[in-house]
Backbone as a chain_set.jsonl record, in Angstrom:
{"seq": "XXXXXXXXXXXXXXXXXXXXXXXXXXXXXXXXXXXXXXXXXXXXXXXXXXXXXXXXXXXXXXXXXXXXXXXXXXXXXXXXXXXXXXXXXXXXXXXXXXXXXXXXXXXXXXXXXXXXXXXXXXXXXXXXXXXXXXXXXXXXXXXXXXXXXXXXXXXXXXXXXXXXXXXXXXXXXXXXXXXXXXXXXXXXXXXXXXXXXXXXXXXXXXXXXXXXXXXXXX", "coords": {"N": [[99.971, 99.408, 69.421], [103.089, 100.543, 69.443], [105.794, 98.837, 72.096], [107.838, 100.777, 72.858], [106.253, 102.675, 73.092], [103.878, 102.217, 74.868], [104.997, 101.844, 77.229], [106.149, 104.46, 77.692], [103.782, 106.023, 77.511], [102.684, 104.661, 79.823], [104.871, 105.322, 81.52], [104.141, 108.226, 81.885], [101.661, 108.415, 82.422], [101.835, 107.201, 85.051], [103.525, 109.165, 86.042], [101.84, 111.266, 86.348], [99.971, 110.375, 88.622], [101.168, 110.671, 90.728], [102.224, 113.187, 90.797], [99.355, 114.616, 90.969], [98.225, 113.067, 93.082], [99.921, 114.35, 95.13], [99.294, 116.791, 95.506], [96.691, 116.194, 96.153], [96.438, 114.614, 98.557], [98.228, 116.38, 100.53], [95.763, 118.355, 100.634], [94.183, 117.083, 101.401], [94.83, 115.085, 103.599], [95.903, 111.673, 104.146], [94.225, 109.925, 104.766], [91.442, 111.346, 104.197], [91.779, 111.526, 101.609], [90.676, 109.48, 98.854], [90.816, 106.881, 96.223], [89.966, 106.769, 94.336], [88.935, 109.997, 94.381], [91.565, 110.956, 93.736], [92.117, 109.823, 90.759], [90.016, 110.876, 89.458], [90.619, 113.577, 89.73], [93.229, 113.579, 88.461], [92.508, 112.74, 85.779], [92.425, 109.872, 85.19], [91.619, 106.621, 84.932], [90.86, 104.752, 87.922], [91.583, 102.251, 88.066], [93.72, 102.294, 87.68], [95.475, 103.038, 89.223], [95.588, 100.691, 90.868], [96.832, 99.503, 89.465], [99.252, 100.715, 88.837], [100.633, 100.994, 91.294], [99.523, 99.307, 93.082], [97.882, 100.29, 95.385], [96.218, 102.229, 97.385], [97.572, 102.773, 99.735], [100.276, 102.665, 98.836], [101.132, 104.164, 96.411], [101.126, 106.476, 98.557], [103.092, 106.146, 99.452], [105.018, 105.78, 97.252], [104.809, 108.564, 96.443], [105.826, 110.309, 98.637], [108.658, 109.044, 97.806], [109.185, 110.541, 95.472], [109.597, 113.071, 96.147], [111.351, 112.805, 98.426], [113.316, 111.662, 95.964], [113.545, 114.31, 94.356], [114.301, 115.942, 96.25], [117.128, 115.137, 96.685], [117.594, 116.094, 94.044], [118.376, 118.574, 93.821], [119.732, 119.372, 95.874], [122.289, 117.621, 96.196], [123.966, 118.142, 94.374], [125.195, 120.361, 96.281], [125.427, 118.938, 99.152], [127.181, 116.945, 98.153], [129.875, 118.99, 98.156], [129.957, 119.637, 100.54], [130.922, 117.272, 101.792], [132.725, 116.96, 100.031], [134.697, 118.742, 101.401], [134.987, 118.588, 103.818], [136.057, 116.281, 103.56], [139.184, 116.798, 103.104], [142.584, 117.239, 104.604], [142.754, 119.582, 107.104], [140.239, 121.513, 106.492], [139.642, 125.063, 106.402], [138.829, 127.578, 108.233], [137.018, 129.857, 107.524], [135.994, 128.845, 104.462], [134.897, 126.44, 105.555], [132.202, 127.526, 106.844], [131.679, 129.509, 104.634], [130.986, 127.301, 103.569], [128.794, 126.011, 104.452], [127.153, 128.301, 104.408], [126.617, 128.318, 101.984], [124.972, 125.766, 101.037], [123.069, 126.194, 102.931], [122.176, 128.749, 102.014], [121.318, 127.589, 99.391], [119.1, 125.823, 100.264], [117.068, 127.468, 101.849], [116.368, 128.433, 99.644], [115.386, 126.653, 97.618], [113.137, 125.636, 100.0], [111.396, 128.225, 99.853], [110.42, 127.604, 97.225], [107.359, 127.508, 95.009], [106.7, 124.998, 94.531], [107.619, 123.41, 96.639], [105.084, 123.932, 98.545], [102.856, 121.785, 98.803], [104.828, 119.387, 99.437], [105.786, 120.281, 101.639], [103.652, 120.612, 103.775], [102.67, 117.203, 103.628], [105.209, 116.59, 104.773], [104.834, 117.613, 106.935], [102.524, 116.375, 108.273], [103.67, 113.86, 108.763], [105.98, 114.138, 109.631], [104.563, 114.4, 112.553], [102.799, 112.137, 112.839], [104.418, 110.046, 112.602], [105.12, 107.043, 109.688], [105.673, 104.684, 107.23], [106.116, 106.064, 105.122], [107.434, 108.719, 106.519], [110.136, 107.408, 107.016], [110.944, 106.896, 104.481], [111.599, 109.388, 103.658], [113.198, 110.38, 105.704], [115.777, 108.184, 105.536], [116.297, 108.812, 102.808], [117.181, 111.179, 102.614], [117.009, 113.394, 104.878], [118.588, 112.027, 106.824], [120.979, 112.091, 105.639], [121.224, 114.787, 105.314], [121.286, 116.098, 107.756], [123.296, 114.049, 108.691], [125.801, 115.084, 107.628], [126.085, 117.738, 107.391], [125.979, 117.896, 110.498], [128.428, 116.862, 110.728], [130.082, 118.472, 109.708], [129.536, 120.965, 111.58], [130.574, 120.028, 114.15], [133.051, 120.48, 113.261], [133.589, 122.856, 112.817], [132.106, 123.169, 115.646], [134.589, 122.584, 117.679], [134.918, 121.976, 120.413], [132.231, 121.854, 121.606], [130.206, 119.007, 123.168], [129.222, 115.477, 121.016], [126.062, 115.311, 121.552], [125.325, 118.289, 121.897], [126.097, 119.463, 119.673], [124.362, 118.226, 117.619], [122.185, 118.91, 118.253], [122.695, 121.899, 117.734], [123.2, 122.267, 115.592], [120.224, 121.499, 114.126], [119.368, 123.682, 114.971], [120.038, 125.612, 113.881], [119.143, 124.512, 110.954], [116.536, 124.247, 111.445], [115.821, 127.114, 111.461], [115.758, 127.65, 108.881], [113.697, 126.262, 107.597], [111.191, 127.049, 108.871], [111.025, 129.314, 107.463], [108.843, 127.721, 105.499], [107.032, 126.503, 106.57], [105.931, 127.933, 108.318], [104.988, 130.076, 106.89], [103.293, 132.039, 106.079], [101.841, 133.273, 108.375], [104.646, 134.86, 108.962], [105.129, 136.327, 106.885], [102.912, 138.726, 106.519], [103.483, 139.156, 109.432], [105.821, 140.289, 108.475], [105.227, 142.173, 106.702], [105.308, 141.714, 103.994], [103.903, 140.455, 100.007], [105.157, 138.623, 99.062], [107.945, 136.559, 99.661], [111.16, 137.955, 100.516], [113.94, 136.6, 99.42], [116.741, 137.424, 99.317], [116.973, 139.023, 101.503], [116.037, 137.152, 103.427], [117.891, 135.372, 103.435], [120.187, 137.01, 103.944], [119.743, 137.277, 106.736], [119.677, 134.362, 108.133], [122.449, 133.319, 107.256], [123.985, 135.39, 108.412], [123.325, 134.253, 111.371], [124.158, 132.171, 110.872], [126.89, 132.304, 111.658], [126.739, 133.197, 113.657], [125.509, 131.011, 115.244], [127.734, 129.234, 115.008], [130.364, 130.221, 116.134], [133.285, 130.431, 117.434], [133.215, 130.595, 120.438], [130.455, 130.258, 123.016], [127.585, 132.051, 123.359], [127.016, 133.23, 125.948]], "CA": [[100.901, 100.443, 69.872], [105.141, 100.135, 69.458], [106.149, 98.427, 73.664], [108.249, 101.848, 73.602], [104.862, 103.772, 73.122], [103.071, 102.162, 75.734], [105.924, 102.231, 78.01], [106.456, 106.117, 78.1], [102.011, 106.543, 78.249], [102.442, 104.433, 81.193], [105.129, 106.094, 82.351], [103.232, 109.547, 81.916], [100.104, 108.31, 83.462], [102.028, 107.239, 86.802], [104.174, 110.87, 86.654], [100.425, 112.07, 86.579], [99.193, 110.041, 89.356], [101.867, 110.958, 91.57], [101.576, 114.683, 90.709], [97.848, 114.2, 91.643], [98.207, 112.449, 94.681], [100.785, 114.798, 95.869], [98.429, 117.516, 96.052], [95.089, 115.607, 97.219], [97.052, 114.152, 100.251], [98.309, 117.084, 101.101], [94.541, 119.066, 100.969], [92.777, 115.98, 102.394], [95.106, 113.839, 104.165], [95.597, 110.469, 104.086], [93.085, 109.465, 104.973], [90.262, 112.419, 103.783], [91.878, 111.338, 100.141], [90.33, 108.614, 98.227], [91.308, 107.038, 95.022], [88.436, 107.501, 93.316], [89.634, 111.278, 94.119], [92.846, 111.223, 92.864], [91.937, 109.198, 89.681], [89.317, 111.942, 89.0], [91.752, 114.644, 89.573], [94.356, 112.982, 87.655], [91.928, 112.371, 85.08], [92.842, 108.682, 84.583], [90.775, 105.55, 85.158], [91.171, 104.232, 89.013], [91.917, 100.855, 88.08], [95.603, 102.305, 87.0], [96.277, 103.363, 90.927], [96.04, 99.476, 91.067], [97.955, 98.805, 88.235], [100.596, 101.104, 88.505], [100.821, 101.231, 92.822], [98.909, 98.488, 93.871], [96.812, 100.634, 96.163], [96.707, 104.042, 98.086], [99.388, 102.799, 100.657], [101.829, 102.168, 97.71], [101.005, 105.362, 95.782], [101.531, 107.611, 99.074], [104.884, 106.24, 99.783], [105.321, 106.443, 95.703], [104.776, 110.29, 96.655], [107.337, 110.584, 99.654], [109.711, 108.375, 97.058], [109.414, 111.367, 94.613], [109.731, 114.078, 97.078], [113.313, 112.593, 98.38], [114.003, 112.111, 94.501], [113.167, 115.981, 93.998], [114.674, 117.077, 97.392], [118.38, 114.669, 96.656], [118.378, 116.267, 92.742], [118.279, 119.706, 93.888], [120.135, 119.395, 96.945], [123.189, 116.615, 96.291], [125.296, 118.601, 94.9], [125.74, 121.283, 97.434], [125.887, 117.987, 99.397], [128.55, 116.612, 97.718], [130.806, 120.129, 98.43], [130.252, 119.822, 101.684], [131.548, 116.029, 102.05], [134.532, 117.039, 99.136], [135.656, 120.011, 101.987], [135.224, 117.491, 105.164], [137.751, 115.217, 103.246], [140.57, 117.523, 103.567], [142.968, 117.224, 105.842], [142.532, 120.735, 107.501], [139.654, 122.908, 105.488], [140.092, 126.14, 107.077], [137.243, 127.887, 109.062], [136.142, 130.586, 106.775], [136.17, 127.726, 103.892], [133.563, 125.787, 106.568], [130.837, 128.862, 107.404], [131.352, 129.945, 103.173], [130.594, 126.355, 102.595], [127.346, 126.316, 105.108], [126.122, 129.506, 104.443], [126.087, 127.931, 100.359], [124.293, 124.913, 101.832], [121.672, 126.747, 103.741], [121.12, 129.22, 101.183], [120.701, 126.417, 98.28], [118.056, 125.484, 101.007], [116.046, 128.774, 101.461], [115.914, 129.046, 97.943], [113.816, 125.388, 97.593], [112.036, 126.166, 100.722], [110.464, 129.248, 99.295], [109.758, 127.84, 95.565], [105.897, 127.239, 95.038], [106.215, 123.443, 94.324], [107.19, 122.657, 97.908], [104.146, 123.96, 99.423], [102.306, 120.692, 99.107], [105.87, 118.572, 99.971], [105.77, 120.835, 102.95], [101.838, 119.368, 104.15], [102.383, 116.363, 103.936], [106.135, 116.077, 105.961], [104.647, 118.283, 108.119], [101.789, 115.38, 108.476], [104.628, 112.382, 108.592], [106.289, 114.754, 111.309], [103.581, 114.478, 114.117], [102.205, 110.829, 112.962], [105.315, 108.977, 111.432], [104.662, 105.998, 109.239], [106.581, 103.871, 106.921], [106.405, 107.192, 104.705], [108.446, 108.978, 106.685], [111.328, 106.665, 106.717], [111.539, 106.864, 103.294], [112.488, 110.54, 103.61], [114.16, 110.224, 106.3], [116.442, 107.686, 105.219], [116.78, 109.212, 101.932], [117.098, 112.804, 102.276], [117.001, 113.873, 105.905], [119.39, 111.592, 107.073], [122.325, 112.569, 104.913], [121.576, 116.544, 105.317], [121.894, 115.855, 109.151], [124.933, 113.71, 109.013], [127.196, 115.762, 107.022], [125.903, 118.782, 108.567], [126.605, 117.989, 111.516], [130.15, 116.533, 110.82], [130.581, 120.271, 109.73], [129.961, 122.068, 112.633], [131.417, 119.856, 114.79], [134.338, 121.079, 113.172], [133.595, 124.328, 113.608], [132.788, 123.846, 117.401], [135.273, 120.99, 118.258], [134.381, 122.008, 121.753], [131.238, 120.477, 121.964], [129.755, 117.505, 122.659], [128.109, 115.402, 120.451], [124.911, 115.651, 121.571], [124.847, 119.547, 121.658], [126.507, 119.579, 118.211], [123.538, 118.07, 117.282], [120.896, 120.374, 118.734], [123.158, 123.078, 117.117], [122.837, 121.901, 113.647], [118.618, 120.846, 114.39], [119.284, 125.128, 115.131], [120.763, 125.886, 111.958], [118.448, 124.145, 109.925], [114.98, 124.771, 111.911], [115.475, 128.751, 111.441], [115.527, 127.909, 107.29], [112.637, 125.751, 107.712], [110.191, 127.78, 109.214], [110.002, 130.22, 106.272], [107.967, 127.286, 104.443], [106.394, 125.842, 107.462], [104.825, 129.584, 109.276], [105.138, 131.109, 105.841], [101.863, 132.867, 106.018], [102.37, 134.657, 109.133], [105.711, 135.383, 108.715], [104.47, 137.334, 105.318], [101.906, 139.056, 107.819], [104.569, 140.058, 110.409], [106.662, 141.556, 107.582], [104.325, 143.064, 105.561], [105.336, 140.945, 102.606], [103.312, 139.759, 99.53], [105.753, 137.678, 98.395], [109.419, 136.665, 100.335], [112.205, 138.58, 100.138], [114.315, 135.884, 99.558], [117.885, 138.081, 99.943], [116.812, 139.637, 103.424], [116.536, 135.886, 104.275], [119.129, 134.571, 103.441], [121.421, 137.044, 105.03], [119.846, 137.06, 107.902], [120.057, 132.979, 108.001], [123.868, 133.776, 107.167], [124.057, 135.845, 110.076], [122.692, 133.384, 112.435], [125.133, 130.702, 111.179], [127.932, 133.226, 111.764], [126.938, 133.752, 115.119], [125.604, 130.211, 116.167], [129.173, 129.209, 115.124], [131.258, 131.342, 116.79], [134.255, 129.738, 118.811], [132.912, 131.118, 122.231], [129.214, 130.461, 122.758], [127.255, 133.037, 123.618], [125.99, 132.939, 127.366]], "C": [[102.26, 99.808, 70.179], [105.063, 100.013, 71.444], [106.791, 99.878, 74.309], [107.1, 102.767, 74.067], [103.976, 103.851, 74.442], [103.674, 102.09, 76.962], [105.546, 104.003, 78.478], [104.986, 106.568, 78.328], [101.925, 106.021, 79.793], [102.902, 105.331, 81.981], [104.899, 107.787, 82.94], [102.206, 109.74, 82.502], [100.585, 107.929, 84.919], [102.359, 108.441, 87.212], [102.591, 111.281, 87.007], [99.751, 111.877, 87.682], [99.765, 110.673, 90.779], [101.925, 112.149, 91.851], [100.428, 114.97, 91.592], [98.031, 114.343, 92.967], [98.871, 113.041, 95.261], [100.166, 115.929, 96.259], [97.07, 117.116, 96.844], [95.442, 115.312, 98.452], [97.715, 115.058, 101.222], [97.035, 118.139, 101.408], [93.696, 118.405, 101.883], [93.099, 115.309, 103.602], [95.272, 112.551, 103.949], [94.26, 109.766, 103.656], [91.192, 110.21, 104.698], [90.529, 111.896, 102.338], [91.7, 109.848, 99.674], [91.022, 107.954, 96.991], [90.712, 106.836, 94.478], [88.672, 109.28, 93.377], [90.354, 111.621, 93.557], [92.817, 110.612, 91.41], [91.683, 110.383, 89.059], [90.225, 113.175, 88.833], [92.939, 114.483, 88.652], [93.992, 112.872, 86.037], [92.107, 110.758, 83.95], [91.31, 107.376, 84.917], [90.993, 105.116, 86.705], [91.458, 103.082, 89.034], [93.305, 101.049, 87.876], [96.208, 102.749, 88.217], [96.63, 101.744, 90.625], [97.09, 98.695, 90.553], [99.257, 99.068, 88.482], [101.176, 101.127, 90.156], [100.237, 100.214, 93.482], [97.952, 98.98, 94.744], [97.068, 102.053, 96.774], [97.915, 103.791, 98.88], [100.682, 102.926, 99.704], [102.059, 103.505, 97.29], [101.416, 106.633, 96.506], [102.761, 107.218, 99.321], [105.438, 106.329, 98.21], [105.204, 107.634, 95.857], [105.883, 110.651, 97.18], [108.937, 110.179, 98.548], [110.259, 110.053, 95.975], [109.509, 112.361, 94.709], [111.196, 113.429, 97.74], [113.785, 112.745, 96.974], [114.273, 113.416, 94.354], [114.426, 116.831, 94.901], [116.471, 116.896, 96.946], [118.816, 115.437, 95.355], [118.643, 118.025, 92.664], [119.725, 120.182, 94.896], [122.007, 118.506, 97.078], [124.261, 117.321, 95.779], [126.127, 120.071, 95.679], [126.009, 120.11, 98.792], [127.526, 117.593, 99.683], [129.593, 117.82, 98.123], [131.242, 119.718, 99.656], [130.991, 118.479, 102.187], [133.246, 116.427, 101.745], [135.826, 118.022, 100.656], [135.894, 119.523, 103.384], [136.334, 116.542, 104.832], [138.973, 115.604, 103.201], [141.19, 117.503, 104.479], [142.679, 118.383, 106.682], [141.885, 121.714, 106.983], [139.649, 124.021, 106.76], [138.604, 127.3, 107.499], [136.343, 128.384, 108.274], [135.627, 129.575, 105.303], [134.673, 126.678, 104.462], [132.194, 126.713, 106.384], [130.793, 128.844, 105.612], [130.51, 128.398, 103.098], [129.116, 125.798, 103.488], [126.407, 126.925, 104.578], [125.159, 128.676, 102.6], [124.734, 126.646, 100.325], [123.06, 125.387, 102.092], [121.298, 127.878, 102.636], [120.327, 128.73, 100.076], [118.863, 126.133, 99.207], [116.905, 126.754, 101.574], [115.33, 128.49, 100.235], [114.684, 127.91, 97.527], [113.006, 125.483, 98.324], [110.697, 127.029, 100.206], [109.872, 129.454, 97.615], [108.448, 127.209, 95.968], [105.695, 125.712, 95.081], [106.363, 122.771, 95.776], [106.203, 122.826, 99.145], [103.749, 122.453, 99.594], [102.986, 119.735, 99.731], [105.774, 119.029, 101.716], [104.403, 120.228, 104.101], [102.363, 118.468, 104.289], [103.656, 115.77, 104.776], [105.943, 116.798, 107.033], [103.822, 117.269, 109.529], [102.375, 114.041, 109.23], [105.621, 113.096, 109.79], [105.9, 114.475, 112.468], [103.174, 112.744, 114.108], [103.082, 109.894, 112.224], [104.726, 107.535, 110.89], [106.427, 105.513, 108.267], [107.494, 105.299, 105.684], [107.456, 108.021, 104.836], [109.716, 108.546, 106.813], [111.743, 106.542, 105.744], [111.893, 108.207, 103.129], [113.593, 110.337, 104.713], [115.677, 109.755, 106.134], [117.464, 107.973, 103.733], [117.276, 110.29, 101.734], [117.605, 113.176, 103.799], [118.077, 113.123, 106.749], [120.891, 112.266, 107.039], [122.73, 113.428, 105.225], [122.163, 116.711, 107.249], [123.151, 115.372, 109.607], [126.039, 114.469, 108.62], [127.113, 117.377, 107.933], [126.322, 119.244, 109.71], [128.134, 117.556, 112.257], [130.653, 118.367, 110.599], [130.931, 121.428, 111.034], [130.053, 121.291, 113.591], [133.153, 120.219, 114.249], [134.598, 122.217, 113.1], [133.621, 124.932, 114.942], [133.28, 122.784, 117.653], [135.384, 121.078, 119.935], [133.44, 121.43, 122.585], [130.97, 119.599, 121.824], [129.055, 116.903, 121.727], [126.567, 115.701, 120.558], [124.533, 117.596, 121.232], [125.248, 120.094, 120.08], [124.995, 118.972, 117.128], [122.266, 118.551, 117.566], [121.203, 121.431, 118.129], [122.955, 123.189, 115.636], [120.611, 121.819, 113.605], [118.364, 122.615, 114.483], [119.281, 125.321, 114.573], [119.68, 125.496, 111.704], [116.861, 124.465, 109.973], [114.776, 126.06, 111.375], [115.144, 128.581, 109.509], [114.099, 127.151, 107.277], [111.244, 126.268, 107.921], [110.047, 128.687, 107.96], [109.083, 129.426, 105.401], [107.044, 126.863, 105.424], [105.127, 126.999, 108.009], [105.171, 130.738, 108.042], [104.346, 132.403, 106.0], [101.906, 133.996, 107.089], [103.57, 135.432, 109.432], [105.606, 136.859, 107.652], [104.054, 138.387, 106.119], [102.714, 139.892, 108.508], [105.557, 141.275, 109.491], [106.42, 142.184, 106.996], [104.738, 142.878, 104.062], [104.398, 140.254, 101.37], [103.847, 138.72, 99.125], [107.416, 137.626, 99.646], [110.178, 137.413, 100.176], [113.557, 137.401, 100.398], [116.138, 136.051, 100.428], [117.797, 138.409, 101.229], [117.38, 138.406, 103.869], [117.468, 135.278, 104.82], [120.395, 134.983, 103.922], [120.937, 137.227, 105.867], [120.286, 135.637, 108.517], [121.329, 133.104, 108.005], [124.7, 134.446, 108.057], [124.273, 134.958, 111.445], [123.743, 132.296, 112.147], [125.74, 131.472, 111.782], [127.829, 132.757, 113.167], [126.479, 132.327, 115.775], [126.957, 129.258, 115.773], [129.875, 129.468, 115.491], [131.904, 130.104, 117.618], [133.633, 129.532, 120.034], [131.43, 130.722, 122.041], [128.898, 131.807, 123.672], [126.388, 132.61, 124.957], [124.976, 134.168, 127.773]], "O": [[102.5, 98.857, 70.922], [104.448, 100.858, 72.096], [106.626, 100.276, 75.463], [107.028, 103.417, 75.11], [103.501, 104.846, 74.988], [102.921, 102.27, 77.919], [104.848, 104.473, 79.376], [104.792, 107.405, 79.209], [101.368, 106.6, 80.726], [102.285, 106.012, 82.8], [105.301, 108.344, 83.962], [101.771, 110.773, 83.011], [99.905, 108.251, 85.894], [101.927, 108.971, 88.236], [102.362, 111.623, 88.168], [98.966, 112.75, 88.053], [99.059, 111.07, 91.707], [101.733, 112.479, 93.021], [100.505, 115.462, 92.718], [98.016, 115.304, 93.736], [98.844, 112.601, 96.41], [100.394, 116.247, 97.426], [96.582, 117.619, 97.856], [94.796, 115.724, 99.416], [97.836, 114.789, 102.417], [97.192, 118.823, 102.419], [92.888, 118.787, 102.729], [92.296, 114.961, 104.469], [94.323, 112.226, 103.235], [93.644, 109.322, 102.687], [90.113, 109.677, 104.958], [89.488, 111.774, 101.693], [92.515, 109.015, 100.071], [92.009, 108.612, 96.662], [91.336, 106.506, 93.469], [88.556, 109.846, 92.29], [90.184, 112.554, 92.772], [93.763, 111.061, 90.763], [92.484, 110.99, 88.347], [90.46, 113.645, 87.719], [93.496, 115.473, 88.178], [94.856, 112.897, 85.161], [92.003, 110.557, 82.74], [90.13, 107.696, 85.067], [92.213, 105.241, 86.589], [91.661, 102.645, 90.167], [94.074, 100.088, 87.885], [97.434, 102.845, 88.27], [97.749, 101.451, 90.206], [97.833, 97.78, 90.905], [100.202, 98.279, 88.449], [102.392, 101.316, 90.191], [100.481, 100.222, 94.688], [97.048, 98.183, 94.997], [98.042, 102.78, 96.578], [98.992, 104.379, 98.783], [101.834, 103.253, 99.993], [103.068, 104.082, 97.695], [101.864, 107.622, 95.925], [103.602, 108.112, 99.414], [106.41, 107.068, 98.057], [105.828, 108.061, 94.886], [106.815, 111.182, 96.577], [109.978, 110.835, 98.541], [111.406, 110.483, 95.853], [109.557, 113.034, 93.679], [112.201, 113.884, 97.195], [114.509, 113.689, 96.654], [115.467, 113.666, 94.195], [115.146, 117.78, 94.589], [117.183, 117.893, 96.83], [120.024, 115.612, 95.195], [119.024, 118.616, 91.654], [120.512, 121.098, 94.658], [122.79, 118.832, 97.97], [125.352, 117.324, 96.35], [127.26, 120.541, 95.573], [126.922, 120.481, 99.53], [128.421, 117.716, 100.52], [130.523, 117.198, 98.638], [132.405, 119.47, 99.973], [131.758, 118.689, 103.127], [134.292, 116.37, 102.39], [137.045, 117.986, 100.825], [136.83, 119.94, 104.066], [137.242, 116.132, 105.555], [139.883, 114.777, 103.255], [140.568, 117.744, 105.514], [141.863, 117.838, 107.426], [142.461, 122.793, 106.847], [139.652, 123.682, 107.943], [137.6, 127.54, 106.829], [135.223, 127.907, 108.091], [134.417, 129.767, 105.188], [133.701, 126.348, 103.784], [131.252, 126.333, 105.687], [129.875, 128.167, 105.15], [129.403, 128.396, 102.559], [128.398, 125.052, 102.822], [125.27, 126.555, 104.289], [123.993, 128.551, 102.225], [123.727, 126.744, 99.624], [122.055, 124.998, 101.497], [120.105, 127.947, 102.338], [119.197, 129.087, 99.743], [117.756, 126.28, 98.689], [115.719, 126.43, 101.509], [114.141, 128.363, 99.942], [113.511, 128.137, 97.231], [111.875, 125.475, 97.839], [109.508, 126.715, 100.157], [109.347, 130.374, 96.989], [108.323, 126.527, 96.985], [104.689, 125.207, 95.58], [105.612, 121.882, 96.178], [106.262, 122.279, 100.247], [104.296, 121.849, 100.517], [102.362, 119.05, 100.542], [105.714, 118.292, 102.7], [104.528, 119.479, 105.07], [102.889, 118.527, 105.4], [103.496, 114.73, 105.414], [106.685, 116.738, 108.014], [104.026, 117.205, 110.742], [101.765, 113.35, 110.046], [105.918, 112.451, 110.795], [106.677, 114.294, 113.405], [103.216, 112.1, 115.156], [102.665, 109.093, 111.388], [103.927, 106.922, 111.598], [107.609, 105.795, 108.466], [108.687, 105.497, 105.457], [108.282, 108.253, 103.953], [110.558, 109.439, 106.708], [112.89, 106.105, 105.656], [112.722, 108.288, 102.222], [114.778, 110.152, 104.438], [116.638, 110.472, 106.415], [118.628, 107.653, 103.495], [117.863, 110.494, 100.672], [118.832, 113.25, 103.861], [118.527, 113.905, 107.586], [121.629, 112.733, 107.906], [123.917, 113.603, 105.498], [123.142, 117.282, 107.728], [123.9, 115.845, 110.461], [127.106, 114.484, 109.233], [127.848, 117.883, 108.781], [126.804, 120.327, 110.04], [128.696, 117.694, 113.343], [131.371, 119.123, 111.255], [131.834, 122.205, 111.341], [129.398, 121.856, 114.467], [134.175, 120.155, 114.933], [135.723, 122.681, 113.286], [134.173, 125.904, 115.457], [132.513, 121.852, 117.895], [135.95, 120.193, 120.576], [133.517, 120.829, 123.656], [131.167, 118.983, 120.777], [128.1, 117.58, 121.346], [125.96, 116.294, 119.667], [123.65, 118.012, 120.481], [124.687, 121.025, 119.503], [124.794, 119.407, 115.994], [121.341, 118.407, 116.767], [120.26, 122.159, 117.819], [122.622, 124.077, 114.851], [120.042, 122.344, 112.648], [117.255, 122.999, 114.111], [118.133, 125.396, 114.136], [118.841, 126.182, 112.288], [116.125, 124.799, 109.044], [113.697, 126.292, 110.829], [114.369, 129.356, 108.947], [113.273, 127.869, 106.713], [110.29, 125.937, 107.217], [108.93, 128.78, 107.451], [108.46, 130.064, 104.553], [105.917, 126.876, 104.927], [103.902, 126.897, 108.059], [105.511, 131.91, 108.207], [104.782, 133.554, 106.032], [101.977, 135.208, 106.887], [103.545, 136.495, 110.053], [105.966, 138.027, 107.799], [104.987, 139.101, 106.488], [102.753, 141.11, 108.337], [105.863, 142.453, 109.679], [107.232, 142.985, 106.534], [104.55, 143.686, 103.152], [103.996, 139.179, 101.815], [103.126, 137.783, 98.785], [107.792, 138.605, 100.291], [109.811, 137.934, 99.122], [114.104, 137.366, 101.5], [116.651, 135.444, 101.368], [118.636, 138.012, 102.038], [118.473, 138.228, 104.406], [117.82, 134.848, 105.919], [121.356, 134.282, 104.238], [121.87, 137.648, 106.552], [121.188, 135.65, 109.355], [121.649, 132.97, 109.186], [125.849, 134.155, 108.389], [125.169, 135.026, 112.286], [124.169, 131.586, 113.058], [125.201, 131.596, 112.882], [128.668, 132.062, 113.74], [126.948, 132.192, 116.905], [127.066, 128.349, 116.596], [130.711, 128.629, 115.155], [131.355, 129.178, 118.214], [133.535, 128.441, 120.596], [131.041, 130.825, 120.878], [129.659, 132.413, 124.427], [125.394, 131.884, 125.001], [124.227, 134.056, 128.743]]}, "num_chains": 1, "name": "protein.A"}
């Protein structure tokens, strides 16, 4: 077999493993998921975890790795906007909130697609019991959306302090969060089979509006 050939099978049999493993670890856990499981599920040989990951530790942070990849190629350039409109000398308020609201709705919209159920599991997992895992989102993904973020609406409330500027943004972003996190009873409460993704998103749109506001609300 041509080096390119066996190149691109490899690299098809790791996309596969990683696939795999991104659902088993989120049904089983860590530690409930084997790799003798994920092989089987994968339908590869288990000697190619070794090969291609060195071992389950490698393979689940090879997961998290491809879950920042996913989250940064979706996400970077509504990102990027928001940096380009912080580099201005004076962007102008409505300019700020438009360029949020675009932000946070980009972010609904991935929230509520089907592929980040399982992404959702397992940072839900790396939430409560951090590991080396989570630092690789963190650092890659969650970091960034926090820093710029919150350079934003400190320039929206240049009133407050840092610290509460940063509880305010952790506000912001929690309320989009929860529709993937308490999906199920959310659905439930609204009598939804499926999201209504528009409602969401202006209500979310709303809520910046108003936890922006010049004045806070006492």
């Amino acid at each position: 077999m041509p080096q390119d050939s066996r190149k691109q099978q490899g690299d098809t049999t790791r996309d596969a493993l990683i696939k795999t493993a991104t659902r088993v670890f989120a049904e089983l856990g860590y530690y409930g998921a084997s790799t003798r499981a994920i092989a089987k599920a994968a339908d590869v040989n288990q000697a190619l975890i070794g090969y291609h990951f060195g071992g389950k530790e490698d393979l689940y942070q090879a997961v998290f790795v491809a879950i920042a990849e996913a989250l940064e190629q979706r996400m970077t350039d509504r990102l990027e906007q928001l940096k380009a409109l912080l580099a201005e000398p004076d962007p102008s308020r409505e300019d700020c909130l438009a360029a949020m609201e675009t932000f946070c709705g980009g972010l609904v919209e991935l929230m509520l697609q089907p592929e980040t159920e399982y992404w959702s599991q397992l940072i839900l997992r790396e939430q409560q019991h951090p590991g080396p895992a989570f630092d690789i989102l963190y650092e890659r993904f969650m970091s960034r959306v926090l820093g710029i973020t919150t350079r934003l609406a400190g320039h929206l409330r240049p009133e407050l302090e840092s610290e509460e500027v940063k509880l305010l943004v952790i506000t912001v972003l929690g309320q989009i969060l929860v529709w993937r996190f308490a999906r199920t009873g959310i659905q439930r409460q609204m009598g939804w089979n499926n999201p209504d993704i528009e409602a969401i998103k202006h209500r979310v749109f709303t809520n910046i509006r108003l936890l922006l506001a010049k004045e806070p609300f006492e």
